[in-house]
Amino acid sequence: MAEWINAGRIEETAARKARRSLSTDACAVTVSVAAVFLASMFAFGDRFGIDLVAAGAAAVIYAVVSVIALRNLHAHGHGRFGAANVVTTVRAAITAALGGLVLASDQFGDVSQAGALWSTGTVIGFVLALDGIDGYLARRSGTTSRFGARFDMEVDALLILFLSLAAFLLNKAGAWVLLIGLMRYAFVAAQAIFPALRGELHPSLRRKAICVVQGATLCLMLFPVVMSPLSDVLAAGALVFLGYSFAADVVFLLKADRGSHAA
């Protein structure tokens, strides 16, 4: 009996050490990315139209995302934060910069800022390219987790939200384009009201492909050469595909819920 108790204490101590190690590692990555992020905004902010107010808003967005992520580390299940989550953290920082730009910069959308829009579109294209790398790194290193998958998905959703807002502010489409960015959050809100929508969704190539389409389409709309009516057509197509994807998931979850109750 004493051996079992001692073994349990040793395992509990090891688990506490692993959690502290993970927390320390994650905090170090978060702070390091924040330092590079802030330095980059002050060094190159003018090129993107990021003024002091926009930089402050971006810092707040990054801080909020970081706090939420760090509070959910228990779902990671590994002793190290991992390269995949480092990439996602970098993507979160750039997403926050875009958020600060579209929410707080007086220069955003100014016709004289075509160069800034080209620069912004190029950087966002790079962020979208990084989207598949974090998953690959997690699988390659054996550090896949519910935390990593959710972290990646929420950064994607936030990026799409800011891109749809950018499209609206740039007059590339009407206010309806905001539905692209808000649909994910509307689904989460619906889950709080309708328990049937809280079921598990299996990984889907259709869902991943349509997510890529949303990002690529909205990124293209940042560039000055993509104007209405082409931008309207692109945005409408992206919205139709996204609506179809969410509708398919809702139908699947409702059928699964009815099946579970019938059983």
mmCIF file of N, CA and C in Angstrom, residues 150 153-158 160-161 178-191 201 242 246:
data_model
loop_
_atom_site.group_PDB
_atom_site.id
_atom_site.type_symbol
_atom_site.label_atom_id
_atom_site.label_comp_id
_atom_site.label_asym_id
_atom_site.label_seq_id
_atom_site.Cartn_x
_atom_site.Cartn_y
_atom_site.Cartn_z
ATOM 1 N N ARG A 150 -7.743 23.838 -31.555
ATOM 2 C CA ARG A 150 -8.664 24.931 -31.235
ATOM 3 C C ARG A 150 -7.977 26.285 -31.380
ATOM 4 N N MET A 153 -7.820 27.081 -35.022
ATOM 5 C CA MET A 153 -9.139 27.399 -35.566
ATOM 6 C C MET A 153 -9.602 28.791 -35.151
ATOM 7 N N GLU A 154 -9.365 29.167 -33.895
ATOM 8 C CA GLU A 154 -9.813 30.476 -33.427
ATOM 9 C C GLU A 154 -9.007 31.614 -34.053
ATOM 10 N N VAL A 155 -7.728 31.393 -34.289
ATOM 11 C CA VAL A 155 -6.923 32.410 -34.983
ATOM 12 C C VAL A 155 -7.421 32.571 -36.414
ATOM 13 N N ASP A 156 -7.741 31.452 -37.068
ATOM 14 C CA ASP A 156 -8.314 31.507 -38.418
ATOM 15 C C ASP A 156 -9.612 32.317 -38.426
ATOM 16 N N ALA A 157 -10.483 32.039 -37.454
ATOM 17 C CA ALA A 157 -11.784 32.719 -37.399
ATOM 18 C C ALA A 157 -11.602 34.216 -37.183
ATOM 19 N N LEU A 158 -10.661 34.586 -36.311
ATOM 20 C CA LEU A 158 -10.429 36.003 -36.046
ATOM 21 C C LEU A 158 -9.853 36.698 -37.280
ATOM 22 N N ILE A 160 -10.370 35.844 -40.430
ATOM 23 C CA ILE A 160 -11.459 35.990 -41.396
ATOM 24 C C ILE A 160 -12.373 37.144 -41.007
ATOM 25 N N LEU A 161 -12.621 37.306 -39.712
ATOM 26 C CA LEU A 161 -13.457 38.410 -39.249
ATOM 27 C C LEU A 161 -12.839 39.755 -39.617
ATOM 28 N N LEU A 178 -19.711 41.175 -44.033
ATOM 29 C CA LEU A 178 -19.377 40.901 -42.636
ATOM 30 C C LEU A 178 -19.935 39.549 -42.179
ATOM 31 N N LEU A 179 -20.950 39.043 -42.892
ATOM 32 C CA LEU A 179 -21.502 37.730 -42.555
ATOM 33 C C LEU A 179 -20.447 36.639 -42.661
ATOM 34 N N ILE A 180 -19.473 36.826 -43.542
ATOM 35 C CA ILE A 180 -18.412 35.826 -43.686
ATOM 36 C C ILE A 180 -17.623 35.712 -42.386
ATOM 37 N N GLY A 181 -17.284 36.856 -41.811
ATOM 38 C CA GLY A 181 -16.516 36.834 -40.569
ATOM 39 C C GLY A 181 -17.339 36.520 -39.336
ATOM 40 N N LEU A 182 -18.629 36.811 -39.384
ATOM 41 C CA LEU A 182 -19.471 36.626 -38.200
ATOM 42 C C LEU A 182 -20.111 35.253 -38.119
ATOM 43 N N MET A 183 -20.081 34.484 -39.213
ATOM 44 C CA MET A 183 -20.819 33.222 -39.234
ATOM 45 C C MET A 183 -20.294 32.229 -38.204
ATOM 46 N N ARG A 184 -18.990 32.160 -38.046
ATOM 47 C CA ARG A 184 -18.403 31.251 -37.052
ATOM 48 C C ARG A 184 -18.882 31.615 -35.646
ATOM 49 N N TYR A 185 -18.922 32.899 -35.329
ATOM 50 C CA TYR A 185 -19.323 33.340 -33.994
ATOM 51 C C TYR A 185 -20.831 33.183 -33.795
ATOM 52 N N ALA A 186 -21.595 33.316 -34.863
ATOM 53 C CA ALA A 186 -23.030 33.062 -34.783
ATOM 54 C C ALA A 186 -23.295 31.582 -34.487
ATOM 55 N N PHE A 187 -22.477 30.715 -35.071
ATOM 56 C CA PHE A 187 -22.606 29.277 -34.819
ATOM 57 C C PHE A 187 -22.298 28.956 -33.361
ATOM 58 N N VAL A 188 -21.241 29.571 -32.825
ATOM 59 C CA VAL A 188 -20.890 29.364 -31.411
ATOM 60 C C VAL A 188 -22.016 29.853 -30.505
ATOM 61 N N ALA A 189 -22.603 31.008 -30.849
ATOM 62 C CA ALA A 189 -23.728 31.529 -30.063
ATOM 63 C C ALA A 189 -24.921 30.579 -30.132
ATOM 64 N N ALA A 190 -25.158 30.006 -31.314
ATOM 65 C CA ALA A 190 -26.277 29.071 -31.476
ATOM 66 C C ALA A 190 -26.052 27.809 -30.644
ATOM 67 N N GLN A 191 -24.797 27.407 -30.482
ATOM 68 C CA GLN A 191 -24.507 26.228 -29.663
ATOM 69 C C GLN A 191 -24.920 26.438 -28.212
ATOM 70 N N LEU A 201 -17.905 17.323 -34.513
ATOM 71 C CA LEU A 201 -17.775 17.343 -35.966
ATOM 72 C C LEU A 201 -16.461 16.686 -36.345
ATOM 73 N N LEU A 242 -19.414 29.319 -47.824
ATOM 74 C CA LEU A 242 -19.353 29.240 -46.371
ATOM 75 C C LEU A 242 -20.721 28.893 -45.787
ATOM 76 N N PHE A 246 -21.563 25.594 -43.388
ATOM 77 C CA PHE A 246 -22.184 25.636 -42.065
ATOM 78 C C PHE A 246 -23.532 24.911 -42.075
#
